Phi, psi and omega in degrees: 000320180301319181290327177295315179296315179298320178295320178295323177297322177296316178301315181292319180295331181266002178067027179062008181283311188201133179246126179143189179289161183306150188300336179274000181253072179263348178226146180213150174245153179255117175276194181290146169240107183290137181261187176236157185298325184293327180224073186295335182277349184293325182298322178288327175296316179294317180300317179292322178295321178295316178303311181297317181298312183292320178294323178293340179264007177089010178264124179282133178256113184240174180292309182229125176216177178293326181255134181223131175262137174210166182188190183211132173281117182273331180184151172229110183254150179227114180233149179284133179257319180211159180241158173269186183295335181270010180070021172269149179296131179256325180221142173243149168254126177256120182243127180241132177235129178229155174241126183236155174215147177251123179254141173237110182060035178087351179256143181289120178264326181206146171212149182196161178251131181240141177224146178211141177225153176216156180259135178248117179263128180278143176264155175034283183275166184263023181261133179284115181280116183299325180293323177291323178295317178296320177296320178295320178294326175295319177298317179297319179299318178297317178297318179296321179295318178295316178298320178300313179300313182296320179293321176294322179296320179294322183282330188248003181288149180294135180265154178302124177077013182253040181238000000 
C-alpha cells in the first residue's frame, strides 16, 4: 500500500507527463557500497538488488557513466519483538539503515538515508536460523532498492514549467 501511495505522489509531482528518473539518466554506474563487520555480505546483496531494480525499470547499469550511485550500510539491528511462554524469543525485528548518494560528474546530486525493517518469526525452537535471516535480508535489500529508485524518481523527475 505504501508503494502505491508513493507511486501516485510521483505521478502527481511529475504532472502525469513521465514517471521515472530524469530523461538524461538512462545509464548509471554502481560505486562501492560499504558494509559493516556484523553482516559483511549484505552490501553485495544490496548492490545486486539495486542493479536488478534499476535494470527492471529500463536504466542500464554500466561500469562508468555520468551518474554514479554509492553508499554505506550504517547498521543492521536485531531486536526482540515478542517472547513465548518460556521466555524465549518468538519474533525479531530486523532493521537495516543505509545512506546512499547519487553523483553526477563527481558532484553530489542527491543523498538520502533509507531504512527498512521486517519481522522474523521463529518456528518451534528458539534458535535464529541464519538461512531465514539471510532470506529476510535479501527481501529488505529489494525493498530498499525499490525505495531508492522511487526517491530518486521523485527528486529528478521533470517539473511542470521547468524546461
